[in-house]
Short mmCIF file of C-alpha atoms in Angstrom, two decimals:
data_model
loop_
_atom_site.label_atom_id
_atom_site.label_comp_id
_atom_site.label_asym_id
_atom_site.label_seq_id
_atom_site.Cartn_x
_atom_site.Cartn_y
_atom_site.Cartn_z
CA MET A 18 206.95 -70.72 7.96
CA ASP A 19 205.92 -74.04 6.52
CA PHE A 20 203.94 -74.24 3.27
CA LEU A 21 200.50 -73.89 4.87
CA GLU A 22 201.65 -70.99 7.01
CA ALA A 23 203.13 -69.27 3.95
CA HIS A 24 199.89 -69.74 2.03
CA ASN A 25 197.81 -68.42 4.92
CA TYR A 26 200.16 -65.45 5.35
CA LEU A 27 199.63 -64.41 1.73
CA GLU A 28 195.87 -64.82 1.97
CA LYS A 29 195.85 -62.57 5.04
CA VAL A 30 197.84 -59.92 3.16
CA ARG A 31 195.47 -60.27 0.20
CA SER A 32 192.44 -59.69 2.42
CA GLN A 33 193.99 -56.59 3.96
CA LYS A 34 195.35 -54.90 0.85
CA GLY A 35 194.05 -55.16 -2.69
CA ILE A 36 195.52 -54.09 -6.02
CA VAL A 37 198.01 -51.21 -5.83
CA LEU A 38 199.78 -50.27 -9.05
CA GLY A 39 203.24 -48.71 -8.95
CA LEU A 40 206.86 -49.82 -8.63
CA ASP A 41 208.25 -47.90 -5.63
CA THR A 42 207.28 -50.42 -2.95
CA MET A 43 208.36 -53.30 -5.17
CA ARG A 44 211.79 -51.72 -5.71
CA HIS A 45 212.23 -51.23 -1.97
CA LEU A 46 211.18 -54.83 -1.29
CA MET A 47 213.62 -56.21 -3.85
CA ALA A 48 216.43 -54.08 -2.41
CA LYS A 49 215.81 -55.71 0.98
CA LEU A 50 216.24 -59.08 -0.77
CA ASN A 51 219.49 -57.89 -2.44
CA ASN A 52 217.85 -57.60 -5.87
CA PRO A 53 217.89 -61.25 -7.01
CA GLN A 54 216.12 -60.22 -10.24
CA ASP A 55 219.31 -58.54 -11.42
CA LYS A 56 220.99 -61.95 -11.67
CA VAL A 57 218.56 -63.21 -14.34
CA LYS A 58 217.62 -62.13 -17.86
CA PHE A 59 213.94 -61.89 -18.74
CA ILE A 60 211.37 -62.15 -21.49
CA GLN A 61 208.36 -60.05 -20.49
CA VAL A 62 204.87 -60.87 -21.76
CA ALA A 63 201.91 -58.48 -21.53
CA GLY A 64 198.47 -58.47 -23.15
CA THR A 65 194.83 -59.18 -22.39
CA ASN A 66 194.52 -62.74 -23.66
CA GLY A 67 197.07 -65.38 -24.60
CA LYS A 68 199.79 -64.39 -22.13
CA GLY A 69 199.82 -67.63 -20.19
CA SER A 70 199.77 -69.83 -23.28
CA THR A 71 202.59 -67.80 -24.83
CA VAL A 72 204.64 -68.20 -21.65
CA ALA A 73 203.96 -71.95 -21.61
CA TYR A 74 205.02 -72.45 -25.24
CA LEU A 75 208.17 -70.38 -24.78
CA THR A 76 209.09 -72.28 -21.63
CA SER A 77 208.84 -75.59 -23.46
CA ILE A 78 210.72 -74.37 -26.53
CA LEU A 79 213.55 -72.78 -24.58
CA SER A 80 213.86 -75.78 -22.26
CA GLU A 81 214.19 -78.07 -25.28
CA ALA A 82 216.93 -75.75 -26.55
CA GLY A 83 218.96 -76.50 -23.43
CA ILE A 84 218.46 -73.18 -21.64
CA LYS A 85 217.95 -73.11 -17.87
CA VAL A 86 214.61 -71.37 -18.04
CA GLY A 87 212.11 -70.19 -15.45
CA ARG A 88 208.57 -68.86 -15.69
CA TYR A 89 206.19 -66.90 -13.49
CA THR A 90 202.47 -66.72 -14.19
CA SER A 91 199.41 -65.47 -12.36
CA PRO A 92 196.94 -66.11 -10.96
CA ALA A 93 197.18 -69.70 -9.77
CA VAL A 94 194.51 -71.99 -11.23
CA PHE A 95 195.04 -75.25 -9.34
CA SER A 96 197.83 -74.59 -6.81
CA SER A 97 200.04 -71.68 -5.81
CA THR A 98 203.12 -73.76 -6.64
CA GLU A 99 202.17 -73.90 -10.34
CA GLN A 100 202.97 -70.19 -10.68
CA TYR A 101 206.69 -70.84 -10.24
CA PHE A 102 208.67 -73.03 -12.65
CA ALA A 103 212.43 -73.37 -13.02
CA CYS A 104 214.77 -75.80 -14.71
CA GLY A 105 212.19 -78.47 -15.47
CA SER A 106 209.82 -78.43 -12.51
CA CYS A 107 207.50 -76.29 -10.42
CA ILE A 108 208.58 -74.98 -7.05
CA SER A 109 208.32 -77.50 -4.19
CA GLU A 110 206.29 -76.75 -1.09
CA SER A 111 209.48 -76.55 0.99
CA GLU A 112 211.11 -74.11 -1.47
CA TYR A 113 207.90 -72.06 -1.52
CA ALA A 114 207.89 -71.85 2.28
CA LYS A 115 211.58 -70.94 2.46
CA GLY A 116 211.25 -68.25 -0.19
CA MET A 117 208.07 -66.75 1.24
CA THR A 118 209.65 -66.63 4.68
CA ALA A 119 212.52 -64.57 3.23
CA VAL A 120 210.07 -62.30 1.38
CA ALA A 121 207.86 -61.79 4.44
CA GLU A 122 210.86 -60.89 6.58
CA ALA A 123 211.99 -58.38 3.97
CA ALA A 124 208.48 -56.91 3.75
CA ALA A 125 208.38 -56.50 7.53
CA CYS A 126 211.58 -54.40 7.37
CA LEU A 127 210.09 -51.78 5.05
CA ASP A 128 209.49 -48.46 6.76
CA GLY A 129 205.80 -47.62 6.54
CA GLU A 130 205.22 -49.71 3.40
CA THR A 131 203.14 -52.86 3.14
CA PRO A 132 203.69 -54.78 -0.13
CA THR A 133 200.58 -56.30 -1.66
CA ALA A 134 200.16 -60.05 -1.94
CA PHE A 135 200.96 -59.88 -5.65
CA GLU A 136 204.13 -57.90 -5.02
CA GLN A 137 205.27 -60.51 -2.51
CA GLU A 138 204.34 -63.38 -4.84
CA THR A 139 206.38 -61.71 -7.57
CA ALA A 140 209.31 -61.18 -5.21
CA LEU A 141 209.19 -64.91 -4.46
CA ALA A 142 209.51 -65.62 -8.20
CA PHE A 143 212.66 -63.49 -8.47
CA TRP A 144 214.14 -65.13 -5.36
CA TYR A 145 213.37 -68.58 -6.79
CA PHE A 146 214.89 -67.90 -10.22
CA ALA A 147 218.11 -66.69 -8.64
CA GLN A 148 218.22 -69.68 -6.28
CA LYS A 149 217.83 -72.12 -9.19
CA GLY A 150 220.43 -70.37 -11.36
CA CYS A 151 218.07 -69.62 -14.26
CA GLU A 152 219.73 -68.14 -17.34
CA LEU A 153 216.44 -66.75 -18.61
CA ALA A 154 212.99 -66.36 -17.07
CA ILE A 155 209.66 -65.54 -18.67
CA LEU A 156 207.38 -63.12 -16.83
CA GLU A 157 203.64 -62.78 -17.35
CA ALA A 158 202.45 -59.30 -16.41
CA GLY A 159 199.71 -59.46 -13.80
CA LEU A 160 197.72 -56.34 -14.68
CA GLY A 161 198.60 -53.86 -17.40
CA GLY A 162 202.36 -53.64 -17.75
CA ASP A 163 203.98 -50.33 -16.89
CA MET A 164 202.99 -50.23 -13.21
CA ASP A 165 202.78 -54.00 -12.67
CA ALA A 166 205.13 -55.47 -10.06
CA THR A 167 206.81 -57.67 -12.69
CA ASN A 168 208.01 -54.53 -14.49
CA VAL A 169 210.62 -53.83 -11.81
CA VAL A 170 213.11 -55.86 -13.88
CA THR A 171 215.84 -54.08 -15.85
CA THR A 172 217.50 -57.01 -17.64
CA THR A 173 214.80 -57.66 -20.26
CA VAL A 174 216.07 -59.16 -23.53
CA CYS A 175 212.71 -59.37 -25.33
CA SER A 176 209.20 -57.97 -24.83
CA ILE A 177 206.12 -59.75 -26.16
CA ILE A 178 202.64 -58.24 -26.43
CA THR A 179 199.74 -60.60 -27.07
CA SER A 180 196.15 -59.81 -28.03
CA ILE A 181 194.79 -56.61 -26.42
CA SER A 182 191.09 -56.10 -25.78
CA MET A 183 188.79 -54.48 -23.23
CA ASP A 184 189.32 -55.79 -19.69
CA HIS A 185 190.06 -54.27 -16.27
CA CYS A 186 188.71 -51.02 -17.69
CA ARG A 187 188.14 -49.50 -14.25
CA ILE A 188 191.90 -49.58 -13.69
CA LEU A 189 193.46 -49.45 -17.16
CA GLY A 190 191.02 -47.15 -18.99
CA ASN A 191 187.92 -47.31 -21.14
CA LYS A 192 189.71 -46.95 -24.47
CA LEU A 193 191.73 -49.60 -26.28
CA SER A 194 194.52 -47.07 -26.76
CA GLU A 195 194.72 -46.41 -23.01
CA ILE A 196 194.89 -50.13 -22.21
CA ALA A 197 197.54 -50.69 -24.90
CA ALA A 198 199.65 -47.83 -23.54
CA HIS A 199 199.81 -49.61 -20.17
CA LYS A 200 200.78 -52.89 -21.86
CA ALA A 201 203.46 -51.11 -23.90
CA GLY A 202 205.08 -50.03 -20.64
CA ILE A 203 207.09 -53.27 -20.57
CA ILE A 204 209.06 -52.15 -23.64
CA LYS A 205 212.72 -51.52 -22.74
CA PRO A 206 215.58 -49.88 -24.68
CA GLY A 207 217.59 -52.46 -26.58
CA ALA A 208 215.07 -55.28 -26.06
CA PRO A 209 213.26 -56.24 -29.29
CA VAL A 210 209.46 -56.21 -29.19
CA ILE A 211 207.28 -58.92 -30.73
CA CYS A 212 203.62 -57.96 -31.04
CA ILE A 213 200.68 -59.85 -32.51
CA GLU A 214 198.65 -57.74 -34.90
CA GLN A 215 196.21 -55.47 -33.07
CA LYS A 216 193.51 -53.00 -33.94
CA GLU A 217 195.06 -49.71 -35.01
CA ASP A 218 194.00 -47.99 -31.77
CA ALA A 219 196.14 -50.49 -29.89
CA MET A 220 199.09 -50.54 -32.30
CA GLU A 221 199.65 -46.78 -32.21
CA PRO A 222 200.84 -46.56 -28.57
CA ILE A 223 202.91 -49.73 -29.00
CA ARG A 224 204.71 -48.32 -32.03
CA LYS A 225 205.21 -45.05 -30.17
CA ALA A 226 206.74 -46.82 -27.16
CA ALA A 227 209.07 -48.93 -29.32
CA LYS A 228 210.22 -45.81 -31.17
CA ALA A 229 210.85 -43.97 -27.89
CA ALA A 230 212.91 -46.93 -26.65
CA ASP A 231 214.78 -47.06 -29.97
CA THR A 232 214.22 -50.80 -30.21
CA PRO A 233 213.00 -53.05 -33.06
CA LEU A 234 209.28 -53.86 -33.27
CA TYR A 235 208.18 -57.04 -35.06
CA GLU A 236 204.47 -57.06 -35.90
CA VAL A 237 203.34 -60.65 -36.34
CA HIS A 238 200.19 -61.17 -38.39
CA ARG A 239 197.81 -63.92 -37.37
CA ASP A 240 197.89 -65.59 -40.78
CA GLU A 241 201.67 -65.89 -40.76
CA VAL A 242 204.23 -67.89 -38.88
CA ARG A 243 207.39 -65.89 -38.40
CA GLN A 244 210.67 -67.11 -37.05
CA ILE A 245 212.50 -64.28 -35.36
CA PHE A 246 216.11 -64.68 -34.38
CA SER A 247 218.55 -62.22 -32.86
CA ASP A 248 222.33 -62.27 -32.72
CA LYS A 249 222.48 -62.81 -28.95
CA ARG A 250 221.96 -66.29 -27.59
CA GLU A 251 220.10 -65.12 -24.50
CA SER A 252 217.41 -63.36 -26.53
CA ILE A 253 216.78 -66.05 -29.16
CA VAL A 254 213.19 -67.13 -29.56
CA PHE A 255 213.19 -70.74 -30.80
CA PHE A 256 210.29 -72.15 -32.74
CA ARG A 257 210.72 -75.91 -32.77
CA GLU A 258 207.93 -78.35 -33.33
CA PHE A 259 209.07 -80.81 -30.68
CA GLY A 260 209.08 -78.10 -28.05
CA ILE A 261 205.60 -76.90 -28.89
CA GLU A 262 204.22 -80.44 -28.95
CA LYS A 263 205.35 -81.03 -25.37
CA THR A 264 203.65 -77.91 -24.02
CA ARG A 265 200.96 -78.51 -21.40
CA TRP A 266 198.91 -75.65 -19.98
CA GLY A 267 196.23 -76.72 -17.52
CA GLY A 268 192.84 -75.05 -17.52
CA ARG A 269 193.21 -73.53 -20.97
CA PHE A 270 190.99 -75.50 -23.34
CA GLU A 271 192.10 -78.59 -21.45
CA LEU A 272 190.39 -81.71 -22.82
CA HIS A 273 189.37 -84.63 -20.61
CA SER A 274 188.14 -87.28 -23.01
CA GLY A 275 185.31 -89.49 -21.88
CA SER A 276 181.55 -89.81 -21.97
CA PRO A 277 180.91 -86.95 -22.13
CA ASP A 278 184.07 -85.08 -23.14
CA ILE A 279 184.86 -82.28 -20.69
CA ILE A 280 186.71 -79.06 -21.58
CA LEU A 281 188.19 -76.81 -18.86
CA ASP A 282 188.82 -73.19 -19.85
CA GLY A 283 189.38 -69.92 -18.01
CA ALA A 284 188.13 -67.41 -20.60
CA HIS A 285 186.87 -64.36 -18.70
CA ASN A 286 186.41 -61.48 -21.12
CA PRO A 287 184.53 -61.11 -24.44
CA ASP A 288 187.56 -61.63 -26.69
CA GLY A 289 188.62 -64.74 -24.77
CA ILE A 290 185.05 -66.05 -24.90
CA ARG A 291 184.99 -65.59 -28.70
CA ARG A 292 188.16 -67.67 -29.02
CA LEU A 293 186.65 -70.32 -26.75
CA ARG A 294 183.51 -70.46 -28.90
CA GLU A 295 185.63 -70.79 -32.07
CA SER A 296 187.60 -73.66 -30.52
CA VAL A 297 184.44 -75.43 -29.33
CA ASN A 298 182.84 -75.11 -32.78
CA GLN A 299 186.00 -76.31 -34.51
CA MET A 300 186.36 -79.36 -32.28
CA PHE A 301 182.73 -80.40 -31.74
CA GLY A 302 180.73 -79.00 -34.66
CA ALA A 303 177.00 -79.29 -33.96
CA VAL A 304 177.31 -81.63 -30.96
CA PRO A 305 175.09 -80.44 -28.05
CA ILE A 306 177.05 -78.50 -25.43
CA CYS A 307 176.32 -78.24 -21.72
CA TYR A 308 178.06 -75.30 -20.05
CA VAL A 309 178.99 -75.13 -16.39
CA CYS A 310 179.85 -71.49 -15.85
CA GLY A 311 180.91 -69.23 -12.99
CA VAL A 312 181.73 -65.52 -13.41
CA LEU A 313 182.94 -62.54 -11.42
CA ALA A 314 180.45 -59.72 -11.06
CA ASP A 315 182.82 -57.07 -12.44
CA LYS A 316 183.17 -58.85 -15.80
CA ASP A 317 181.16 -58.15 -18.96
CA TYR A 318 179.10 -61.27 -18.36
CA GLU A 319 176.09 -60.18 -20.44
CA LYS A 320 178.19 -59.95 -23.60
CA GLU A 321 179.99 -63.18 -22.72
CA ILE A 322 176.66 -65.01 -22.37
CA GLU A 323 175.50 -63.62 -25.70
CA ILE A 324 178.65 -64.85 -27.43
CA LEU A 325 178.93 -68.28 -25.86
CA PHE A 326 175.52 -69.74 -25.10
CA GLY A 327 173.74 -69.47 -28.46
CA ARG A 328 173.96 -73.19 -29.16
CA ALA A 329 173.95 -74.47 -25.58
CA SER A 330 171.71 -77.43 -24.77
CA GLU A 331 171.93 -76.66 -21.06
CA VAL A 332 173.65 -74.13 -18.78
CA LEU A 333 174.49 -74.72 -15.12
CA THR A 334 175.69 -71.72 -13.11
CA VAL A 335 178.06 -71.96 -10.16
CA THR A 336 179.44 -69.38 -7.75
CA PRO A 337 183.26 -69.06 -7.75
CA PRO A 338 184.99 -68.93 -4.33
CA SER A 339 185.79 -65.21 -4.54
CA PRO A 340 184.45 -62.06 -2.87
CA ARG A 341 184.03 -60.69 -6.42
CA ALA A 342 181.86 -63.63 -7.50
CA MET A 343 178.41 -63.23 -9.01
#
């Protein structure tokens, strides 16, 4: 397959099979690919909001520290190639096509199993990291944590849990504790856990999972900056100003200065919308704001509107290119 054929192949799979949680098919798929994920160590990141930004900062910091680092994020915002980063650059279209060809051939060899598009995208990430010789790769969980395709890895050196709030309730549960329990599923024995402070309902299952795994849990409070170091080089988390300053994360409060200034942001649940509103207020004060907004119909859009649009001078609605669009 060339790049366009690989992209079209995945879109066809996506249209035929939606979200399926569980690790059995993913394990079988990776076995067909000779388990490239076993050649790389991982930092796993789960949470409702802040996962992508956390992954971006860590990638920059670890790269500046001289580590051959990779990252995998989802979903794509601008291009499917942006999801895959290794050793200083995103995957090329030719590498994407080569890797997806290998993944598709492996998927076709499974007896009676059809991996989802996300499972095959994730398999491509593991193939790519191994091909590039990454020492360490950072994984953003796609949905939840315990049954997410990214959780097939067994070489985790650190687990990170970002802010947890209500989202994907139909799949993950209608209680914060239920959602947090899924996120806590990335916690592995011997891999330290770093968790931003949460509501108590969310912290309880995280503490329980860390205790069951007999691994350290570091609870980081929002009003503190903590530097956490371990004895092993491969699981060090570096906090260096020059690394953070170089971080770029498109589509997340991304400023395009001009007349007028334009901000691009992908907030899509009430907690994310609150953070967006805080950032807008902090940056622009009482300046009139025009919102251009598109939402998916299964989101809590009424609450999001209530939070965000109180000081809007104008709101323009658009329809996203998705079958779930409102």
